[in-house]
Amino acid sequence: MTALCGFADLGALVEAARTFRDLDGIAALELIDGRAGLLMAEHLGVTAPVRADWLLLVELASDHDQTQRLADALDGLQTCGEPAVGVDTAAQQRLWRVRESVSEVLGVYGPPLKFDVSLPLAVISEFARLAGQLVHRHAPDALPVLFGHIGEGNLHLNVLRCALQQEHALYAAMMGLIADCGGNVSSEHGVGSRKRAYVGMSREPADIAAMRTVKHAFDPTGYLNAAVLFD
């Protein structure tokens, strides 16, 4: 069973994610920024059945009806109205279409500035608030969109309409904020070349030394993926 739940407050959504994360049979917990919902409705014609500032997509995997389990889990949580629930395959696919459309719509204003981070659940709401302030300070016309796998704290912050000349200062400031929040500056998508200068913000010197040792053991000349992760 799949459900799409709306929240007016990101902190309330995070608390809901904590509740669902501890249930047996949880297959997915996905955060969707309501701003992405507005964009996908305008540009893709995909309308979320729940209107809210923040959306949480929940999937419960089981051979039995999970309606009562969902209702029990939602009891007492600060949701906006009733969730949209999909029991059959077609209804589930319609709800997943909302989540999948986020990635499709992010390029509507050109390539976004992307941050792939992991954060403790306790700081996600505050991070979103401070990240929004950073974006407004460095790129007033830009639009931050946050989404991702909220159950593990693996999130994608994409900044739309950020001019190229604004990217460098915003990128450095955002990396500092991620580190200050106790997060990891690189999550699912790796370090690559752009983040290598910031690895020390979320890894101890001993960790980096160990990674260098492993890298040198397999690639002593630095030929493979040159300038990726290490200079």
PDB file of C-alpha atoms in Angstrom:
ATOM      1  CA  MET A   1       0.000   0.000   0.000  1.00  0.00           C
ATOM      2  CA  THR A   2       1.191   3.502  -0.861  1.00  0.00           C
ATOM      3  CA  ALA A   3       0.107   6.750   0.788  1.00  0.00           C
ATOM      4  CA  LEU A   4       0.843  10.411   0.139  1.00  0.00           C
ATOM      5  CA  CYS A   5       0.541  12.569   3.259  1.00  0.00           C
ATOM      6  CA  GLY A   6       0.656  16.357   3.474  1.00  0.00           C
ATOM      7  CA  PHE A   7       2.284  18.496   6.153  1.00  0.00           C
ATOM      8  CA  ALA A   8       2.372  22.236   6.739  1.00  0.00           C
ATOM      9  CA  ASP A   9       5.563  21.951   8.765  1.00  0.00           C
ATOM     10  CA  LEU A  10       8.732  20.051   7.836  1.00  0.00           C
ATOM     11  CA  GLY A  11       9.398  19.257  11.481  1.00  0.00           C
ATOM     12  CA  ALA A  12       6.050  17.482  11.697  1.00  0.00           C
ATOM     13  CA  LEU A  13       6.903  15.496   8.581  1.00  0.00           C
ATOM     14  CA  VAL A  14      10.229  14.436  10.083  1.00  0.00           C
ATOM     15  CA  GLU A  15       8.445  13.216  13.210  1.00  0.00           C
ATOM     16  CA  ALA A  16       6.074  11.253  10.999  1.00  0.00           C
ATOM     17  CA  ALA A  17       9.054   9.750   9.186  1.00  0.00           C
ATOM     18  CA  ARG A  18      10.465   8.638  12.542  1.00  0.00           C
ATOM     19  CA  THR A  19       7.181   6.922  13.332  1.00  0.00           C
ATOM     20  CA  PHE A  20       6.950   5.126  10.006  1.00  0.00           C
ATOM     21  CA  ARG A  21      10.637   4.219   9.918  1.00  0.00           C
ATOM     22  CA  ASP A  22      10.221   1.990  12.959  1.00  0.00           C
ATOM     23  CA  LEU A  23       7.300   0.020  11.508  1.00  0.00           C
ATOM     24  CA  ASP A  24       7.749  -3.442  10.046  1.00  0.00           C
ATOM     25  CA  GLY A  25       7.286  -3.611   6.300  1.00  0.00           C
ATOM     26  CA  ILE A  26       8.279  -0.055   5.410  1.00  0.00           C
ATOM     27  CA  ALA A  27       9.489  -0.133   1.795  1.00  0.00           C
ATOM     28  CA  ALA A  28       9.858   3.599   1.113  1.00  0.00           C
ATOM     29  CA  LEU A  29       9.763   6.985   2.847  1.00  0.00           C
ATOM     30  CA  GLU A  30      10.142   9.844   0.394  1.00  0.00           C
ATOM     31  CA  LEU A  31      10.167  13.576   1.103  1.00  0.00           C
ATOM     32  CA  ILE A  32       8.708  15.828  -1.596  1.00  0.00           C
ATOM     33  CA  ASP A  33       8.956  19.612  -1.457  1.00  0.00           C
ATOM     34  CA  GLY A  34       5.611  21.277  -2.098  1.00  0.00           C
ATOM     35  CA  ARG A  35       7.379  23.760  -4.378  1.00  0.00           C
ATOM     36  CA  ALA A  36       8.248  20.859  -6.662  1.00  0.00           C
ATOM     37  CA  GLY A  37       4.581  19.911  -6.626  1.00  0.00           C
ATOM     38  CA  LEU A  38       3.609  23.332  -7.938  1.00  0.00           C
ATOM     39  CA  LEU A  39       6.240  23.136 -10.686  1.00  0.00           C
ATOM     40  CA  MET A  40       5.216  19.676 -11.858  1.00  0.00           C
ATOM     41  CA  ALA A  41       1.567  20.706 -11.981  1.00  0.00           C
ATOM     42  CA  GLU A  42       2.439  23.747 -14.098  1.00  0.00           C
ATOM     43  CA  HIS A  43       5.014  22.217 -16.427  1.00  0.00           C
ATOM     44  CA  LEU A  44       4.228  18.485 -16.521  1.00  0.00           C
ATOM     45  CA  GLY A  45       0.522  18.391 -15.838  1.00  0.00           C
ATOM     46  CA  VAL A  46       1.123  16.084 -12.869  1.00  0.00           C
ATOM     47  CA  THR A  47      -1.034  17.130  -9.930  1.00  0.00           C
ATOM     48  CA  ALA A  48      -0.443  15.772  -6.456  1.00  0.00           C
ATOM     49  CA  PRO A  49      -3.730  14.598  -4.908  1.00  0.00           C
ATOM     50  CA  VAL A  50      -2.658  16.244  -1.646  1.00  0.00           C
ATOM     51  CA  ARG A  51      -1.815  19.958  -1.496  1.00  0.00           C
ATOM     52  CA  ALA A  52       0.662  20.932   1.220  1.00  0.00           C
ATOM     53  CA  ASP A  53       3.996  22.644   1.773  1.00  0.00           C
ATOM     54  CA  TRP A  54       5.632  19.256   2.355  1.00  0.00           C
ATOM     55  CA  LEU A  55       4.645  15.780   1.205  1.00  0.00           C
ATOM     56  CA  LEU A  56       5.619  12.358   2.537  1.00  0.00           C
ATOM     57  CA  LEU A  57       5.257   9.310   0.313  1.00  0.00           C
ATOM     58  CA  VAL A  58       4.958   6.122   2.360  1.00  0.00           C
ATOM     59  CA  GLU A  59       4.974   2.576   1.048  1.00  0.00           C
ATOM     60  CA  LEU A  60       4.059  -0.381   3.251  1.00  0.00           C
ATOM     61  CA  ALA A  61       4.937  -3.797   1.854  1.00  0.00           C
ATOM     62  CA  SER A  62       2.726  -6.684   2.952  1.00  0.00           C
ATOM     63  CA  ASP A  63       0.459  -9.400   1.630  1.00  0.00           C
ATOM     64  CA  HIS A  64      -2.344  -8.088   3.840  1.00  0.00           C
ATOM     65  CA  ASP A  65      -4.428  -4.916   3.912  1.00  0.00           C
ATOM     66  CA  GLN A  66      -2.408  -2.171   5.618  1.00  0.00           C
ATOM     67  CA  THR A  67      -5.170   0.441   5.864  1.00  0.00           C
ATOM     68  CA  GLN A  68      -5.609   0.144   9.624  1.00  0.00           C
ATOM     69  CA  ARG A  69      -1.846   0.147  10.245  1.00  0.00           C
ATOM     70  CA  LEU A  70      -1.576   3.349   8.243  1.00  0.00           C
ATOM     71  CA  ALA A  71      -4.453   4.941  10.144  1.00  0.00           C
ATOM     72  CA  ASP A  72      -2.918   3.936  13.477  1.00  0.00           C
ATOM     73  CA  ALA A  73       0.491   5.341  12.494  1.00  0.00           C
ATOM     74  CA  LEU A  74      -1.045   8.631  11.353  1.00  0.00           C
ATOM     75  CA  ASP A  75      -3.099   9.026  14.505  1.00  0.00           C
ATOM     76  CA  GLY A  76      -1.795  12.029  16.419  1.00  0.00           C
ATOM     77  CA  LEU A  77       0.505  13.245  13.647  1.00  0.00           C
ATOM     78  CA  GLN A  78       0.125  16.815  12.385  1.00  0.00           C
ATOM     79  CA  THR A  79      -0.982  16.119   8.822  1.00  0.00           C
ATOM     80  CA  CYS A  80      -2.860  18.430   6.467  1.00  0.00           C
ATOM     81  CA  GLY A  81      -6.160  16.740   5.795  1.00  0.00           C
ATOM     82  CA  GLU A  82      -6.572  13.153   4.703  1.00  0.00           C
ATOM     83  CA  PRO A  83      -3.774  11.279   2.931  1.00  0.00           C
ATOM     84  CA  ALA A  84      -4.194   9.935  -0.578  1.00  0.00           C
ATOM     85  CA  VAL A  85      -4.015   6.141  -0.406  1.00  0.00           C
ATOM     86  CA  GLY A  86      -3.284   3.681  -3.184  1.00  0.00           C
ATOM     87  CA  VAL A  87      -4.066   0.013  -2.605  1.00  0.00           C
ATOM     88  CA  ASP A  88      -4.153  -1.401  -6.132  1.00  0.00           C
ATOM     89  CA  THR A  89      -1.221  -1.188  -8.538  1.00  0.00           C
ATOM     90  CA  ALA A  90      -2.666   1.592 -10.698  1.00  0.00           C
ATOM     91  CA  ALA A  91      -3.373   3.835  -7.709  1.00  0.00           C
ATOM     92  CA  GLN A  92       0.082   3.194  -6.296  1.00  0.00           C
ATOM     93  CA  GLN A  93       1.680   4.087  -9.611  1.00  0.00           C
ATOM     94  CA  ARG A  94      -0.239   7.375  -9.719  1.00  0.00           C
ATOM     95  CA  LEU A  95       1.174   8.331  -6.325  1.00  0.00           C
ATOM     96  CA  TRP A  96       4.696   7.293  -7.283  1.00  0.00           C
ATOM     97  CA  ARG A  97       4.346   9.400 -10.418  1.00  0.00           C
ATOM     98  CA  VAL A  98       4.339  12.459  -8.133  1.00  0.00           C
ATOM     99  CA  ARG A  99       7.686  11.474  -6.615  1.00  0.00           C
ATOM    100  CA  GLU A 100       9.241  10.514  -9.946  1.00  0.00           C
ATOM    101  CA  SER A 101       8.158  13.797 -11.540  1.00  0.00           C
ATOM    102  CA  VAL A 102      10.333  15.783  -9.139  1.00  0.00           C
ATOM    103  CA  SER A 103      13.502  14.825 -11.007  1.00  0.00           C
ATOM    104  CA  GLU A 104      11.834  15.523 -14.353  1.00  0.00           C
ATOM    105  CA  VAL A 105      10.815  19.072 -13.495  1.00  0.00           C
ATOM    106  CA  LEU A 106      14.039  20.256 -11.847  1.00  0.00           C
ATOM    107  CA  GLY A 107      15.590  21.257 -15.154  1.00  0.00           C
ATOM    108  CA  VAL A 108      12.721  23.490 -16.225  1.00  0.00           C
ATOM    109  CA  TYR A 109      14.874  26.611 -15.697  1.00  0.00           C
ATOM    110  CA  GLY A 110      18.110  25.008 -16.869  1.00  0.00           C
ATOM    111  CA  PRO A 111      20.598  22.823 -14.981  1.00  0.00           C
ATOM    112  CA  PRO A 112      20.083  23.287 -11.223  1.00  0.00           C
ATOM    113  CA  LEU A 113      22.825  23.590  -8.623  1.00  0.00           C
ATOM    114  CA  LYS A 114      22.757  20.241  -6.845  1.00  0.00           C
ATOM    115  CA  PHE A 115      23.645  19.198  -3.318  1.00  0.00           C
ATOM    116  CA  ASP A 116      23.569  15.516  -2.360  1.00  0.00           C
ATOM    117  CA  VAL A 117      23.790  15.266   1.415  1.00  0.00           C
ATOM    118  CA  SER A 118      22.994  13.100   4.405  1.00  0.00           C
ATOM    119  CA  LEU A 119      21.765  14.657   7.632  1.00  0.00           C
ATOM    120  CA  PRO A 120      20.585  13.504  11.065  1.00  0.00           C
ATOM    121  CA  LEU A 121      16.790  13.580  11.154  1.00  0.00           C
ATOM    122  CA  ALA A 122      16.874  15.919  14.145  1.00  0.00           C
ATOM    123  CA  VAL A 123      18.441  18.759  12.131  1.00  0.00           C
ATOM    124  CA  ILE A 124      16.647  18.439   8.787  1.00  0.00           C
ATOM    125  CA  SER A 125      13.988  21.050   9.517  1.00  0.00           C
ATOM    126  CA  GLU A 126      16.540  23.588  10.760  1.00  0.00           C
ATOM    127  CA  PHE A 127      18.844  22.811   7.848  1.00  0.00           C
ATOM    128  CA  ALA A 128      16.034  23.505   5.385  1.00  0.00           C
ATOM    129  CA  ARG A 129      15.332  26.855   7.048  1.00  0.00           C
ATOM    130  CA  LEU A 130      18.984  27.933   7.097  1.00  0.00           C
ATOM    131  CA  ALA A 131      19.594  26.637   3.582  1.00  0.00           C
ATOM    132  CA  GLY A 132      16.700  28.758   2.349  1.00  0.00           C
ATOM    133  CA  GLN A 133      18.271  31.805   3.979  1.00  0.00           C
ATOM    134  CA  LEU A 134      21.622  31.048   2.327  1.00  0.00           C
ATOM    135  CA  VAL A 135      20.010  30.716  -1.071  1.00  0.00           C
ATOM    136  CA  HIS A 136      18.152  34.003  -0.643  1.00  0.00           C
ATOM    137  CA  ARG A 137      21.358  35.755   0.448  1.00  0.00           C
ATOM    138  CA  HIS A 138      23.543  34.515  -2.399  1.00  0.00           C
ATOM    139  CA  ALA A 139      20.960  34.084  -5.178  1.00  0.00           C
ATOM    140  CA  PRO A 140      17.780  36.046  -4.385  1.00  0.00           C
ATOM    141  CA  ASP A 141      15.930  34.872  -7.497  1.00  0.00           C
ATOM    142  CA  ALA A 142      16.759  31.194  -7.027  1.00  0.00           C
ATOM    143  CA  LEU A 143      14.326  28.527  -5.866  1.00  0.00           C
ATOM    144  CA  PRO A 144      15.483  25.776  -3.457  1.00  0.00           C
ATOM    145  CA  VAL A 145      13.775  22.392  -3.761  1.00  0.00           C
ATOM    146  CA  LEU A 146      14.395  19.657  -1.186  1.00  0.00           C
ATOM    147  CA  PHE A 147      13.503  16.006  -1.681  1.00  0.00           C
ATOM    148  CA  GLY A 148      14.847  12.529  -1.058  1.00  0.00           C
ATOM    149  CA  HIS A 149      14.929   9.488   1.163  1.00  0.00           C
ATOM    150  CA  ILE A 150      13.845  10.963   4.469  1.00  0.00           C
ATOM    151  CA  GLY A 151      13.979   7.667   6.347  1.00  0.00           C
ATOM    152  CA  GLU A 152      17.774   7.542   6.059  1.00  0.00           C
ATOM    153  CA  GLY A 153      18.306  11.297   5.987  1.00  0.00           C
ATOM    154  CA  ASN A 154      19.688  11.115   2.433  1.00  0.00           C
ATOM    155  CA  LEU A 155      18.438  14.256   0.725  1.00  0.00           C
ATOM    156  CA  HIS A 156      18.835  16.159  -2.507  1.00  0.00           C
ATOM    157  CA  LEU A 157      18.772  19.948  -2.386  1.00  0.00           C
ATOM    158  CA  ASN A 158      18.465  21.428  -5.863  1.00  0.00           C
ATOM    159  CA  VAL A 159      18.679  25.177  -6.377  1.00  0.00           C
ATOM    160  CA  LEU A 160      16.803  26.289  -9.483  1.00  0.00           C
ATOM    161  CA  ARG A 161      17.342  29.594 -11.315  1.00  0.00           C
ATOM    162  CA  CYS A 162      20.802  30.054  -9.758  1.00  0.00           C
ATOM    163  CA  ALA A 163      23.010  32.157 -12.034  1.00  0.00           C
ATOM    164  CA  LEU A 164      26.427  30.720 -12.824  1.00  0.00           C
ATOM    165  CA  GLN A 165      28.237  33.653 -11.219  1.00  0.00           C
ATOM    166  CA  GLN A 166      26.339  33.025  -7.968  1.00  0.00           C
ATOM    167  CA  GLU A 167      27.089  29.310  -7.743  1.00  0.00           C
ATOM    168  CA  HIS A 168      30.626  29.313  -6.327  1.00  0.00           C
ATOM    169  CA  ALA A 169      29.919  31.387  -3.213  1.00  0.00           C
ATOM    170  CA  LEU A 170      26.614  29.617  -2.563  1.00  0.00           C
ATOM    171  CA  TYR A 171      28.201  26.186  -2.980  1.00  0.00           C
ATOM    172  CA  ALA A 172      30.961  26.907  -0.465  1.00  0.00           C
ATOM    173  CA  ALA A 173      28.522  28.417   2.041  1.00  0.00           C
ATOM    174  CA  MET A 174      26.133  25.473   1.718  1.00  0.00           C
ATOM    175  CA  MET A 175      28.924  22.969   2.286  1.00  0.00           C
ATOM    176  CA  GLY A 176      29.822  24.806   5.478  1.00  0.00           C
ATOM    177  CA  LEU A 177      26.204  24.699   6.633  1.00  0.00           C
ATOM    178  CA  ILE A 178      25.963  20.965   5.966  1.00  0.00           C
ATOM    179  CA  ALA A 179      29.079  20.366   8.057  1.00  0.00           C
ATOM    180  CA  ASP A 180      27.824  22.657  10.841  1.00  0.00           C
ATOM    181  CA  CYS A 181      24.615  20.619  10.969  1.00  0.00           C
ATOM    182  CA  GLY A 182      26.586  17.417  11.484  1.00  0.00           C
ATOM    183  CA  GLY A 183      25.837  16.153   7.997  1.00  0.00           C
ATOM    184  CA  ASN A 184      27.889  14.507   5.296  1.00  0.00           C
ATOM    185  CA  VAL A 185      28.719  16.694   2.295  1.00  0.00           C
ATOM    186  CA  SER A 186      28.415  13.664   0.018  1.00  0.00           C
ATOM    187  CA  SER A 187      25.768  10.984   0.209  1.00  0.00           C
ATOM    188  CA  GLU A 188      24.455   8.736  -2.565  1.00  0.00           C
ATOM    189  CA  HIS A 189      26.239  10.264  -5.533  1.00  0.00           C
ATOM    190  CA  GLY A 190      29.798  10.257  -4.256  1.00  0.00           C
ATOM    191  CA  VAL A 191      32.429  12.976  -3.997  1.00  0.00           C
ATOM    192  CA  GLY A 192      33.574  13.387  -7.574  1.00  0.00           C
ATOM    193  CA  SER A 193      35.781  16.359  -8.355  1.00  0.00           C
ATOM    194  CA  ARG A 194      33.600  19.234  -7.193  1.00  0.00           C
ATOM    195  CA  LYS A 195      33.310  18.102  -3.585  1.00  0.00           C
ATOM    196  CA  ARG A 196      36.860  16.904  -3.017  1.00  0.00           C
ATOM    197  CA  ALA A 197      37.891  20.184  -1.372  1.00  0.00           C
ATOM    198  CA  TYR A 198      35.114  19.707   1.199  1.00  0.00           C
ATOM    199  CA  VAL A 199      35.626  16.065   2.194  1.00  0.00           C
ATOM    200  CA  GLY A 200      37.543  17.137   5.298  1.00  0.00           C
ATOM    201  CA  MET A 201      34.401  18.854   6.587  1.00  0.00           C
ATOM    202  CA  SER A 202      32.717  15.522   7.281  1.00  0.00           C
ATOM    203  CA  ARG A 203      35.586  13.030   7.483  1.00  0.00           C
ATOM    204  CA  GLU A 204      38.392  12.758  10.019  1.00  0.00           C
ATOM    205  CA  PRO A 205      42.013  12.964   8.781  1.00  0.00           C
ATOM    206  CA  ALA A 206      42.466   9.279   9.626  1.00  0.00           C
ATOM    207  CA  ASP A 207      39.496   8.374   7.410  1.00  0.00           C
ATOM    208  CA  ILE A 208      40.900  10.357   4.500  1.00  0.00           C
ATOM    209  CA  ALA A 209      44.337   8.815   4.988  1.00  0.00           C
ATOM    210  CA  ALA A 210      42.795   5.337   4.884  1.00  0.00           C
ATOM    211  CA  MET A 211      40.948   6.188   1.673  1.00  0.00           C
ATOM    212  CA  ARG A 212      44.163   7.470   0.122  1.00  0.00           C
ATOM    213  CA  THR A 213      45.930   4.241   1.083  1.00  0.00           C
ATOM    214  CA  VAL A 214      43.254   2.108  -0.565  1.00  0.00           C
ATOM    215  CA  LYS A 215      43.247   4.333  -3.641  1.00  0.00           C
ATOM    216  CA  HIS A 216      47.038   4.091  -3.963  1.00  0.00           C
ATOM    217  CA  ALA A 217      46.973   0.309  -3.540  1.00  0.00           C
ATOM    218  CA  PHE A 218      44.687  -0.134  -6.539  1.00  0.00           C
ATOM    219  CA  ASP A 219      45.825   2.873  -8.579  1.00  0.00           C
ATOM    220  CA  PRO A 220      49.426   3.801  -7.681  1.00  0.00           C
ATOM    221  CA  THR A 221      49.847   6.110 -10.686  1.00  0.00           C
ATOM    222  CA  GLY A 222      46.557   7.968 -10.188  1.00  0.00           C
ATOM    223  CA  TYR A 223      45.435   7.061 -13.701  1.00  0.00           C
ATOM    224  CA  LEU A 224      41.936   5.866 -12.843  1.00  0.00           C
ATOM    225  CA  ASN A 225      39.401   8.663 -12.403  1.00  0.00           C
ATOM    226  CA  ALA A 226      42.136  11.257 -12.220  1.00  0.00           C
ATOM    227  CA  ALA A 227      41.290  14.268 -10.028  1.00  0.00           C
ATOM    228  CA  VAL A 228      38.211  12.532  -8.624  1.00  0.00           C
ATOM    229  CA  LEU A 229      38.065  12.428  -4.802  1.00  0.00           C
ATOM    230  CA  PHE A 230      41.805  13.217  -4.519  1.00  0.00           C
ATOM    231  CA  ASP A 231      44.066  15.632  -6.381  1.00  0.00           C
TER     232      ASP A 231
END
